[in-house]
mmCIF file of C-alpha atoms and ligand atoms in Angstrom:
data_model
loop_
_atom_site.group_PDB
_atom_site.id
_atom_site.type_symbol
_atom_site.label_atom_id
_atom_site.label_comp_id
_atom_site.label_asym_id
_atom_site.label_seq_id
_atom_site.Cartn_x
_atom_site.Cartn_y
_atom_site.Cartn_z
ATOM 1 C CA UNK A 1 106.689 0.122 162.347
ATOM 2 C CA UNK A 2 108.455 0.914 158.908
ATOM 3 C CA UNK A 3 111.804 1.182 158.815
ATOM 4 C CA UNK A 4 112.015 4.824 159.687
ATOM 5 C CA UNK A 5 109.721 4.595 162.333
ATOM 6 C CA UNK A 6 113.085 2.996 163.553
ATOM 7 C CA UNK A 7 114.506 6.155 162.390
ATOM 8 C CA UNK A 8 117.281 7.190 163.761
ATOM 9 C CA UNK A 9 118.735 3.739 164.603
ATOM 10 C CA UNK A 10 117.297 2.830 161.465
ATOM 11 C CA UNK A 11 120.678 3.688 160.393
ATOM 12 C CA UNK A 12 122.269 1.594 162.678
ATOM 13 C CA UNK A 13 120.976 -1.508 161.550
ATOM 14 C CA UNK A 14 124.397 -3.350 161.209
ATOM 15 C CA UNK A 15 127.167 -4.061 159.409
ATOM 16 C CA UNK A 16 125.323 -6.947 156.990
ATOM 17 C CA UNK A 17 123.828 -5.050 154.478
ATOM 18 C CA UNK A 18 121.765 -8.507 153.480
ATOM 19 C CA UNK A 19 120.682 -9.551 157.385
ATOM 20 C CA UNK A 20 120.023 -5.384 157.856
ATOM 21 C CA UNK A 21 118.144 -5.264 154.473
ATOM 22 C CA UNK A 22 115.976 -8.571 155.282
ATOM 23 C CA UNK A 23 115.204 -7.505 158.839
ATOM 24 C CA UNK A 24 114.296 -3.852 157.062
ATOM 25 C CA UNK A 25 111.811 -5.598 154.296
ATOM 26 C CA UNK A 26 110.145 -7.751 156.986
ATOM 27 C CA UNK A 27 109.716 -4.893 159.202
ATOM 28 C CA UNK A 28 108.112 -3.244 156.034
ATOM 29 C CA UNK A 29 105.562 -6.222 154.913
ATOM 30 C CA UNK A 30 104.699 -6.656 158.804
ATOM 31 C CA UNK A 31 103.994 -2.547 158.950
ATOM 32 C CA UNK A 32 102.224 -2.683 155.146
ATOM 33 C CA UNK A 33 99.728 -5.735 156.354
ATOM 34 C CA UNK A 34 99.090 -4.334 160.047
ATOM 35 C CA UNK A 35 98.119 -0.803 158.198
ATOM 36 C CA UNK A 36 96.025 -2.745 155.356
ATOM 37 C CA UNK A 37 94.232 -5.149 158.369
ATOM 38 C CA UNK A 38 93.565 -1.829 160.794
ATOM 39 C CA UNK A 39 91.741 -0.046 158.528
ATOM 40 C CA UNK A 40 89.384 -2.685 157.504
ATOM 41 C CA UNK A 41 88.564 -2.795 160.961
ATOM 42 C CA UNK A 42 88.055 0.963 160.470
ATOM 43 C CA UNK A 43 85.331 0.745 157.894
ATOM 44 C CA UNK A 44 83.478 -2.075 159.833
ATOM 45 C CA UNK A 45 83.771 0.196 162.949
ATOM 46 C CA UNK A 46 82.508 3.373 160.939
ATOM 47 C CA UNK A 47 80.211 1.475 158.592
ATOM 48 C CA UNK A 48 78.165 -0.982 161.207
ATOM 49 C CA UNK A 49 78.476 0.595 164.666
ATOM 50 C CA UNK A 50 78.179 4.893 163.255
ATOM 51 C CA UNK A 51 75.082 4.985 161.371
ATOM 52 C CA UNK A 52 72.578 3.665 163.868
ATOM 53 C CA UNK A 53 74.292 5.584 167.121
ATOM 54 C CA UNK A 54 73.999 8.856 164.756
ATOM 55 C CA UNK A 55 70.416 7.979 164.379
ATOM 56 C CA UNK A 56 69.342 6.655 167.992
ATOM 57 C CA UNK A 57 72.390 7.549 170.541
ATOM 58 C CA UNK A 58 73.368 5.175 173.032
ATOM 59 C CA UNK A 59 69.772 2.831 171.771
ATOM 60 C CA UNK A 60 71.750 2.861 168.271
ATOM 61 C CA UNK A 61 73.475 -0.413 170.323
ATOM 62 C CA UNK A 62 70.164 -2.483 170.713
ATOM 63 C CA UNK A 63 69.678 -5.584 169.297
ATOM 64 C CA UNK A 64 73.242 -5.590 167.711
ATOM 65 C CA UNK A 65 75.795 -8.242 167.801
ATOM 66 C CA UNK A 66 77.170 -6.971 171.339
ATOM 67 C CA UNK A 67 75.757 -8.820 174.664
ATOM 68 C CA UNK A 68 77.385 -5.835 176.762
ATOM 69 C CA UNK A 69 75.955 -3.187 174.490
ATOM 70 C CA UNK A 70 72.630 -1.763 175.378
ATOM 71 C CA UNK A 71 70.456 -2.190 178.691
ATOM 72 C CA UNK A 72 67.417 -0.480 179.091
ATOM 73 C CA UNK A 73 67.917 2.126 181.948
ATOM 74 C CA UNK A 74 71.555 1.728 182.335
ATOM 75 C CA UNK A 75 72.469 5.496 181.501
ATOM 76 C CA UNK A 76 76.274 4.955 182.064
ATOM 77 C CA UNK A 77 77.011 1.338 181.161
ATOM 78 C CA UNK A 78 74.951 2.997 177.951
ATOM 79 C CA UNK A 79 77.584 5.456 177.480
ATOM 80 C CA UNK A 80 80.632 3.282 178.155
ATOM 81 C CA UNK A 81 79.634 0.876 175.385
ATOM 82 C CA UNK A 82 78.885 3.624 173.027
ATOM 83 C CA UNK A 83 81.819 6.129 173.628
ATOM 84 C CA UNK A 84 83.867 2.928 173.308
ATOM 85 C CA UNK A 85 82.853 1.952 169.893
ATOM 86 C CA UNK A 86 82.486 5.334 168.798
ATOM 87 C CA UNK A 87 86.030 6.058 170.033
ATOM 88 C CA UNK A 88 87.566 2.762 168.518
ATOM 89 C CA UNK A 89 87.569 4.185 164.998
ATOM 90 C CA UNK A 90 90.507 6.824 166.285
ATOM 91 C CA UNK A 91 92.383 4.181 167.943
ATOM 92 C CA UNK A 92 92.349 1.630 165.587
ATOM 93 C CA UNK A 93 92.211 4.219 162.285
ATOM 94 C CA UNK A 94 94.996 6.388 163.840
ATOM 95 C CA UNK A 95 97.617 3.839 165.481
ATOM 96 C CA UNK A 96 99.169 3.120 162.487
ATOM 97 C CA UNK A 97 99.432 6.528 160.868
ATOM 98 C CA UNK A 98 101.379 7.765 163.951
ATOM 99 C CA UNK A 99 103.670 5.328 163.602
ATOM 100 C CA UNK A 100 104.507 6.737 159.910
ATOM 101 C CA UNK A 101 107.922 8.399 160.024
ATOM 102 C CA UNK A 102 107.205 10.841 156.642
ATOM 103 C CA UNK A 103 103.519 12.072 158.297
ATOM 104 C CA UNK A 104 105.799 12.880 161.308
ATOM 105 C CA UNK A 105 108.116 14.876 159.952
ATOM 106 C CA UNK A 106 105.835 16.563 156.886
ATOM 107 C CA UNK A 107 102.856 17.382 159.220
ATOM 108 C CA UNK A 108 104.369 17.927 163.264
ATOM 109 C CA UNK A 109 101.284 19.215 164.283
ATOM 110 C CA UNK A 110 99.113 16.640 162.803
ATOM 111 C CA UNK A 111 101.299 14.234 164.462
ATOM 112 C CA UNK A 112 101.059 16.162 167.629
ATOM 113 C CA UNK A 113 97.214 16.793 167.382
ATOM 114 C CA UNK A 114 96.614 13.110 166.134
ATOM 115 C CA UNK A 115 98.979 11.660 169.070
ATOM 116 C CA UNK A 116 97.052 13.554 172.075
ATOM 117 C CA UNK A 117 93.568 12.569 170.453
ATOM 118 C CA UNK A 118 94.146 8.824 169.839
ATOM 119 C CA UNK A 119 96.120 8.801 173.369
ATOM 120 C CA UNK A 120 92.744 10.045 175.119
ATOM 121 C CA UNK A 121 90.603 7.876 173.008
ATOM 122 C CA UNK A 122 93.099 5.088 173.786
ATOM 123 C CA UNK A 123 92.053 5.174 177.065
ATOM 124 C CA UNK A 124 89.080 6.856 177.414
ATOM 125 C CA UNK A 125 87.728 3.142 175.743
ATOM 126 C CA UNK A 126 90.203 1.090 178.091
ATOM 127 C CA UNK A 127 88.100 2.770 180.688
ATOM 128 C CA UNK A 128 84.517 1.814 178.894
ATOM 129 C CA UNK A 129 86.142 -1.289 178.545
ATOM 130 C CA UNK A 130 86.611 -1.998 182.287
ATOM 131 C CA UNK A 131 83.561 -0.852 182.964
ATOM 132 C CA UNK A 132 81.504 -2.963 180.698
ATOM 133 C CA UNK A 133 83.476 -6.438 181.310
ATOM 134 C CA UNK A 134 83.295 -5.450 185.174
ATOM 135 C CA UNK A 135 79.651 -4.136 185.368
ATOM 136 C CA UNK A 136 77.585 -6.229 182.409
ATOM 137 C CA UNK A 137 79.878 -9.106 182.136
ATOM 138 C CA UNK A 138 81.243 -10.019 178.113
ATOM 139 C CA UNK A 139 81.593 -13.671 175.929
ATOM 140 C CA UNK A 140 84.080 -15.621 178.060
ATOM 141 C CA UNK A 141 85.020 -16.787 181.585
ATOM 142 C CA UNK A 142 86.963 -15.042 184.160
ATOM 143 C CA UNK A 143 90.028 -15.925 182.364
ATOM 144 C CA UNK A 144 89.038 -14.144 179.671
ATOM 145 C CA UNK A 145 87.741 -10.711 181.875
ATOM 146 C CA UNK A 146 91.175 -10.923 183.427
ATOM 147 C CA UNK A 147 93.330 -10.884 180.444
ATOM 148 C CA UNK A 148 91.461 -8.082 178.568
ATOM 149 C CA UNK A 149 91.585 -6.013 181.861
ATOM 150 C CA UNK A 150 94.995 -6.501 181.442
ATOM 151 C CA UNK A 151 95.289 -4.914 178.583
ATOM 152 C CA UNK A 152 93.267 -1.891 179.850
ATOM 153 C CA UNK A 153 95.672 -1.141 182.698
ATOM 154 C CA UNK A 154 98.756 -1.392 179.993
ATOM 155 C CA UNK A 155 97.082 1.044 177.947
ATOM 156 C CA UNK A 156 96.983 3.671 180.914
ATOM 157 C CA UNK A 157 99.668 2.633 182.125
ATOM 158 C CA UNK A 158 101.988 3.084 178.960
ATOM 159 C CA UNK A 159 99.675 6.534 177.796
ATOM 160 C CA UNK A 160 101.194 7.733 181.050
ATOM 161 C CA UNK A 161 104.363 7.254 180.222
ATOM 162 C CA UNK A 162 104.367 8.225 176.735
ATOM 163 C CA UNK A 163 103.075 11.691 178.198
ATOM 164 C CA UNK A 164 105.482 11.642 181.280
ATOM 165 C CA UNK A 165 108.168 11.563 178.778
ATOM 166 C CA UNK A 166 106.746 14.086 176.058
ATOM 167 C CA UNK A 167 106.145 16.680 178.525
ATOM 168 C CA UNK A 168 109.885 16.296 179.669
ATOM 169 C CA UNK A 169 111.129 16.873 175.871
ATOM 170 C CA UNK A 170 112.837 13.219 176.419
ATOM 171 C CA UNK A 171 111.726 12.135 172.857
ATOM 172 C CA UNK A 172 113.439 8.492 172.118
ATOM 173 C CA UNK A 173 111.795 7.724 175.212
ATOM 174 C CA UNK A 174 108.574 8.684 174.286
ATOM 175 C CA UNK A 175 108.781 7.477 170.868
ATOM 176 C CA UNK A 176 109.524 3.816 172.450
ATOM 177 C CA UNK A 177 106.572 4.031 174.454
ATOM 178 C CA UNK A 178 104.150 5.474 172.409
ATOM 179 C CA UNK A 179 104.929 2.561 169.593
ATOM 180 C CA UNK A 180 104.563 0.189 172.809
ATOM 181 C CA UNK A 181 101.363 1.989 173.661
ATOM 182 C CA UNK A 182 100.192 1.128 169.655
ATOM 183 C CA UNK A 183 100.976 -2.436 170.480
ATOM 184 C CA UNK A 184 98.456 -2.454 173.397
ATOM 185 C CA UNK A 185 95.738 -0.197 172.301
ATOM 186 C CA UNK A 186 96.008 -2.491 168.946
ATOM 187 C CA UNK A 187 95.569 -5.605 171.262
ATOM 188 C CA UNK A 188 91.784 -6.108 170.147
ATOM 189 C CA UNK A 189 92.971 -6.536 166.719
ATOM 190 C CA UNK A 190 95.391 -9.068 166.956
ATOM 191 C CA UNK A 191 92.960 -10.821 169.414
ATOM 192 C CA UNK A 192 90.375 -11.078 166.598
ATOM 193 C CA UNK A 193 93.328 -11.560 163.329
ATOM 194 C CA UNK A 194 94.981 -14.409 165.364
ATOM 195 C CA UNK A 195 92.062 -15.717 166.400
ATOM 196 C CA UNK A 196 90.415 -16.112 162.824
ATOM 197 C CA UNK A 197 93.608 -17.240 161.591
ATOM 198 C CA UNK A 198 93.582 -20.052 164.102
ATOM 199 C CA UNK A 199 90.013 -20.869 163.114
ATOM 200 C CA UNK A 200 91.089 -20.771 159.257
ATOM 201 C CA UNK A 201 93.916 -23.425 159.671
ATOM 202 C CA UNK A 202 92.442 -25.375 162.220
ATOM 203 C CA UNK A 203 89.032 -24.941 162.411
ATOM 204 C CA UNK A 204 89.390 -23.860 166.171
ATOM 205 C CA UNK A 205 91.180 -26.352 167.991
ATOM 206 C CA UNK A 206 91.002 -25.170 171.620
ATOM 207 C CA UNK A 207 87.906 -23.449 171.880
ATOM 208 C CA UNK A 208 84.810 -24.143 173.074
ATOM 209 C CA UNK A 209 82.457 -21.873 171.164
ATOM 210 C CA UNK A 210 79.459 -22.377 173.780
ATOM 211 C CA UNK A 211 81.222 -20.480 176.075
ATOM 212 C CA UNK A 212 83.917 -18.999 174.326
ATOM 213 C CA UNK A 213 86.586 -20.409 176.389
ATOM 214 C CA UNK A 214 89.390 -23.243 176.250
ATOM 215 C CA UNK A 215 92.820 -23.470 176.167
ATOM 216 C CA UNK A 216 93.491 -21.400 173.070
ATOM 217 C CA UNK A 217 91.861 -18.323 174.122
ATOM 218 C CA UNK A 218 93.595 -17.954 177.443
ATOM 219 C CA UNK A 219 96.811 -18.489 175.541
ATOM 220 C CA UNK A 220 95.178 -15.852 173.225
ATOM 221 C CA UNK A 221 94.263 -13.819 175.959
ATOM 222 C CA UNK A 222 97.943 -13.258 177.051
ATOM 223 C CA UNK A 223 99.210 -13.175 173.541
ATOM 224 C CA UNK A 224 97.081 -10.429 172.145
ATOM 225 C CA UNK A 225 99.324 -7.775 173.695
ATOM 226 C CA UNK A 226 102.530 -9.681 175.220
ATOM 227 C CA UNK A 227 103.743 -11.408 172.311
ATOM 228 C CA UNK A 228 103.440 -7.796 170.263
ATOM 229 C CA UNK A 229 105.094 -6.139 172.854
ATOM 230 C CA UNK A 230 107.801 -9.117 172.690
ATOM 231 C CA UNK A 231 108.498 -8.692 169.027
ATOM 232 C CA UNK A 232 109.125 -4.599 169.375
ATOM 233 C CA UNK A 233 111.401 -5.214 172.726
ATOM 234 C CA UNK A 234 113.126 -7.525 169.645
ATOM 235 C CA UNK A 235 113.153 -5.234 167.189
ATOM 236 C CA UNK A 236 114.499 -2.034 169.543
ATOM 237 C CA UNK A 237 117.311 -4.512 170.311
ATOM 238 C CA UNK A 238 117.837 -5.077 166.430
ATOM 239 C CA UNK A 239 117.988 -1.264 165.835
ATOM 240 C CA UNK A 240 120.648 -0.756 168.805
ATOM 241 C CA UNK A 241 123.018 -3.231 166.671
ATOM 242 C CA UNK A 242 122.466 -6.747 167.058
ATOM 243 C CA UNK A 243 124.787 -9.580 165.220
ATOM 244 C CA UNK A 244 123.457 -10.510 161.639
ATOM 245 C CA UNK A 245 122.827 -13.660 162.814
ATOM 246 C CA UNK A 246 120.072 -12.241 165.375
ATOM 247 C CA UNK A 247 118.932 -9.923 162.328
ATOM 248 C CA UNK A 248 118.209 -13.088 159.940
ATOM 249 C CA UNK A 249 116.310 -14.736 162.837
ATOM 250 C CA UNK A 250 114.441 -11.422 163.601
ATOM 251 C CA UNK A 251 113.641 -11.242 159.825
ATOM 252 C CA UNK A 252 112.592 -15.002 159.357
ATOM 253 C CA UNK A 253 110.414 -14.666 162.673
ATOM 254 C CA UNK A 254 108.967 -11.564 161.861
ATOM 255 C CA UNK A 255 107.808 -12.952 158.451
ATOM 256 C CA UNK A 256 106.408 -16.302 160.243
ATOM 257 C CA UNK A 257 104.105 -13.940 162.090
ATOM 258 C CA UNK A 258 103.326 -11.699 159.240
ATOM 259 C CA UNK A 259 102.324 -14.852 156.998
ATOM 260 C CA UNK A 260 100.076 -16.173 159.803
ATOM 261 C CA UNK A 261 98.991 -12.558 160.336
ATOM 262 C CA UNK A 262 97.764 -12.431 156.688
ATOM 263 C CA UNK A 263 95.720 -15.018 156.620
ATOM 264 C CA UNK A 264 94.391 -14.005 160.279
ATOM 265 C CA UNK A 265 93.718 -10.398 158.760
ATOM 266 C CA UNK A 266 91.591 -12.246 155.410
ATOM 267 C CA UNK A 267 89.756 -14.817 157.660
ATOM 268 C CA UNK A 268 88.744 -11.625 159.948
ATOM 269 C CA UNK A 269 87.683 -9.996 156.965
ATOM 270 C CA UNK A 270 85.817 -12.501 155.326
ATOM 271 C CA UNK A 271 84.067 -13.763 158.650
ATOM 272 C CA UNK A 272 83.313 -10.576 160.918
ATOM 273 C CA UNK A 273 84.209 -7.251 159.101
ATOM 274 C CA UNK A 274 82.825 -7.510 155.290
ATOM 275 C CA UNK A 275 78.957 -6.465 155.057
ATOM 276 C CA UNK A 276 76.678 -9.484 155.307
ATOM 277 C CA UNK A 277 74.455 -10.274 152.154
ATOM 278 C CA UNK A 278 71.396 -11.447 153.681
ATOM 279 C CA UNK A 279 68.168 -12.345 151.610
HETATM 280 C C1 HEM B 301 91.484 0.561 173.269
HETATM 281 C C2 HEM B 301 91.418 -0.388 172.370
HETATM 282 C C3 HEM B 301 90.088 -1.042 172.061
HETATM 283 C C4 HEM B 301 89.401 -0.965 170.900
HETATM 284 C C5 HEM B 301 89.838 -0.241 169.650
HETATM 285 C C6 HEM B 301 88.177 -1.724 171.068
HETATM 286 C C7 HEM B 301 87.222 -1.892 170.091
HETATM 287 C C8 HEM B 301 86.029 -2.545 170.267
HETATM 288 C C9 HEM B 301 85.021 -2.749 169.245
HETATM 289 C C10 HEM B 301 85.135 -2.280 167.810
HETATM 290 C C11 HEM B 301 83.989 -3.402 169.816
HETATM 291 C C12 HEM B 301 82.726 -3.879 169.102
HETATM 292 C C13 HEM B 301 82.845 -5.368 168.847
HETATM 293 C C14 HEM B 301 83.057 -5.690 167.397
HETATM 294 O O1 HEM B 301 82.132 -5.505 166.595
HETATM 295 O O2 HEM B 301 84.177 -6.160 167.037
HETATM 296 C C15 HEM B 301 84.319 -3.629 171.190
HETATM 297 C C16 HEM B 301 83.508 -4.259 172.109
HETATM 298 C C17 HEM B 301 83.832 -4.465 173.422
HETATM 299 N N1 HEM B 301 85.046 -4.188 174.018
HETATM 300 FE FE1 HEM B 301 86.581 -3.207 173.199
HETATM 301 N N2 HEM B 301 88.171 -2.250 172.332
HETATM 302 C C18 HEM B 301 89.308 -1.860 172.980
HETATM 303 C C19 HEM B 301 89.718 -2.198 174.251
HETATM 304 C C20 HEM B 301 88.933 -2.879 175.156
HETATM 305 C C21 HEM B 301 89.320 -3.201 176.500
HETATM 306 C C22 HEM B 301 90.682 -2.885 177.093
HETATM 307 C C23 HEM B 301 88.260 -3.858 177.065
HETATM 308 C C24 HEM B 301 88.118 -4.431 178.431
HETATM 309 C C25 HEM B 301 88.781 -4.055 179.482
HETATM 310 C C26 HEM B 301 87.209 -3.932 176.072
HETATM 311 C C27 HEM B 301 85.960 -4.479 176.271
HETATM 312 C C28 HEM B 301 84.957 -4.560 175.336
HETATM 313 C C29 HEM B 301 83.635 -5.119 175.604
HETATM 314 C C30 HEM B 301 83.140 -5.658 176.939
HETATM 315 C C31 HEM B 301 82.933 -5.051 174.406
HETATM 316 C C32 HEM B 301 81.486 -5.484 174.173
HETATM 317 C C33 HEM B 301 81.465 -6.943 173.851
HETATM 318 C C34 HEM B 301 80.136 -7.550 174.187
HETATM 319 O O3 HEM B 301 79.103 -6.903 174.049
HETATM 320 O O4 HEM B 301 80.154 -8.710 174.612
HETATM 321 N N3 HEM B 301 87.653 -3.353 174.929
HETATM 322 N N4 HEM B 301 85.568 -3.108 171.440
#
């Protein structure tokens, strides 16, 4: 979400040079850190969950860190957990490159090839997803299943519509809802970067890690894709011409959530994506 990912309303963000320029830099730092943050996740994907499923298939799974991974005889729920990993590495490795204005326009049919292959992935995995949280179960509660789920059905829902709108050459429109399909299909990540974050400056007030439930991760739950989705509805507002007042308090809020994404994105790192040194 750089500032020409905005393009062409880029153009149009307001008279204020100094509200348009701050809401442009924040937009920037938030687009820089999300890039940076997703493809960490990419080299944990690729590094931990590639190797062993290239060695064993779908048995790669056993005995790793996932409850719903591997079950002896389960042929399908087998393949749902692995095309879902395998698949993550295109979601979460090519989300933010789509959303880069100068690949776009340099490379078309990258973009185009790129867009159709992390759309399917997108939702081939909310699929797996379903399946495994609906058929094996996951860490959490009902709560939990529910909001996740959620998340599937926005992914379809908003793939749909991103084609719906590409097919009929309507391209703002599909450029709005492919960037809202990134927010979804990125949900996972902000789930874990806000959720280490919270553990870093609070040591995890509202969780019960027993169960992996509590008050914080249902609010989590919800937030992992709605409060995303808030902040673009925001910022499509901003590029339409908002009042520099509105810009400032886009560009202070935006950088509130980009700090707290930081040290979300370096907690995640440190704690679940960086190779562990064991004896
Ligand atoms: C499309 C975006 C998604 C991506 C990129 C993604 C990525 C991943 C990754 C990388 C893992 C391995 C866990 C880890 O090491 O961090 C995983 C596990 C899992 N994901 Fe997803 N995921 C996505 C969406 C979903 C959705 C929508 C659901 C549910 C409806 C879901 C359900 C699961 C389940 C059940 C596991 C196994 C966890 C366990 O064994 O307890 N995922 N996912």
């Amino acid at each position: 979400m750089n500032d020409s990912v905005l393009d062409p309303a880029a153009q149009r963000f307001a008279a204020t040079p100094s509200a348009a320029t701050a809401a442009r830099y924040a937009v920037n730092v938030w687009y820089t850190l999300a890039l940076l943050g997703h493809l960490i996740f990419v080299a944990y994907i690729l590094a931990v969950f590639y190797p062993p499923i290239a060695a064993h298939g779908t048995a790669g799974l056993e005995g790793m860190h996932l409850p719903s991974g591997f079950r002896e005889g389960d042929f399908l729920g087998n393949l749902a957990a692995t095309a879902h990993v395998l698949l993550a590495a295109i979601v979460i490795g090519g989300g933010p490159l789509q959303l880069l204005p100068a690949l776009r326009r340099r490379f078309p049919r990258f973009h185009r090839t790129l867009g159709r292959t992390y759309l399917t992935a997108a939702c081939i995995s909310a699929l797996g997803g379903l399946y495994m949280v609906w058929t094996r179960g996951t860490v959490g509660d009902l709560v939990g299943h529910l909001t996740v789920s959620g998340d599937a059905v926005l992914i379809l829902v908003f793939s749909a519509l991103a084609v719906h709108h590409a097919i009929g050459r309507r391209i703002p429109e599909h450029r709005r809802w492919a960037m809202r399909l990134f927010m979804v299909a990125s949900a996972v990540w902000f789930f874990r970067v806000g959720l280490m974050g919270w553990l870093m400056l609070t040591g995890g007030v509202g969780i019960d890690f027993e169960t992996f439930t509590g008050p914080f991760l249902y609010v989590l739950g919800f937030a992992q894709y709605l409060l995303p989705l808030a902040v673009l509805e925001w910022y499509f507002r901003i590029q339409r011409g908002a009042g520099y007042r509105e810009q400032w308090v886009f560009a202070a809020t935006l950088t509130l959530l980009s700090l707290y994404m930081a040290v979300g994105i370096f907690a995640a790192t440190a704690g679940m994506w960086l190779p562990r040194v064991t004896a």
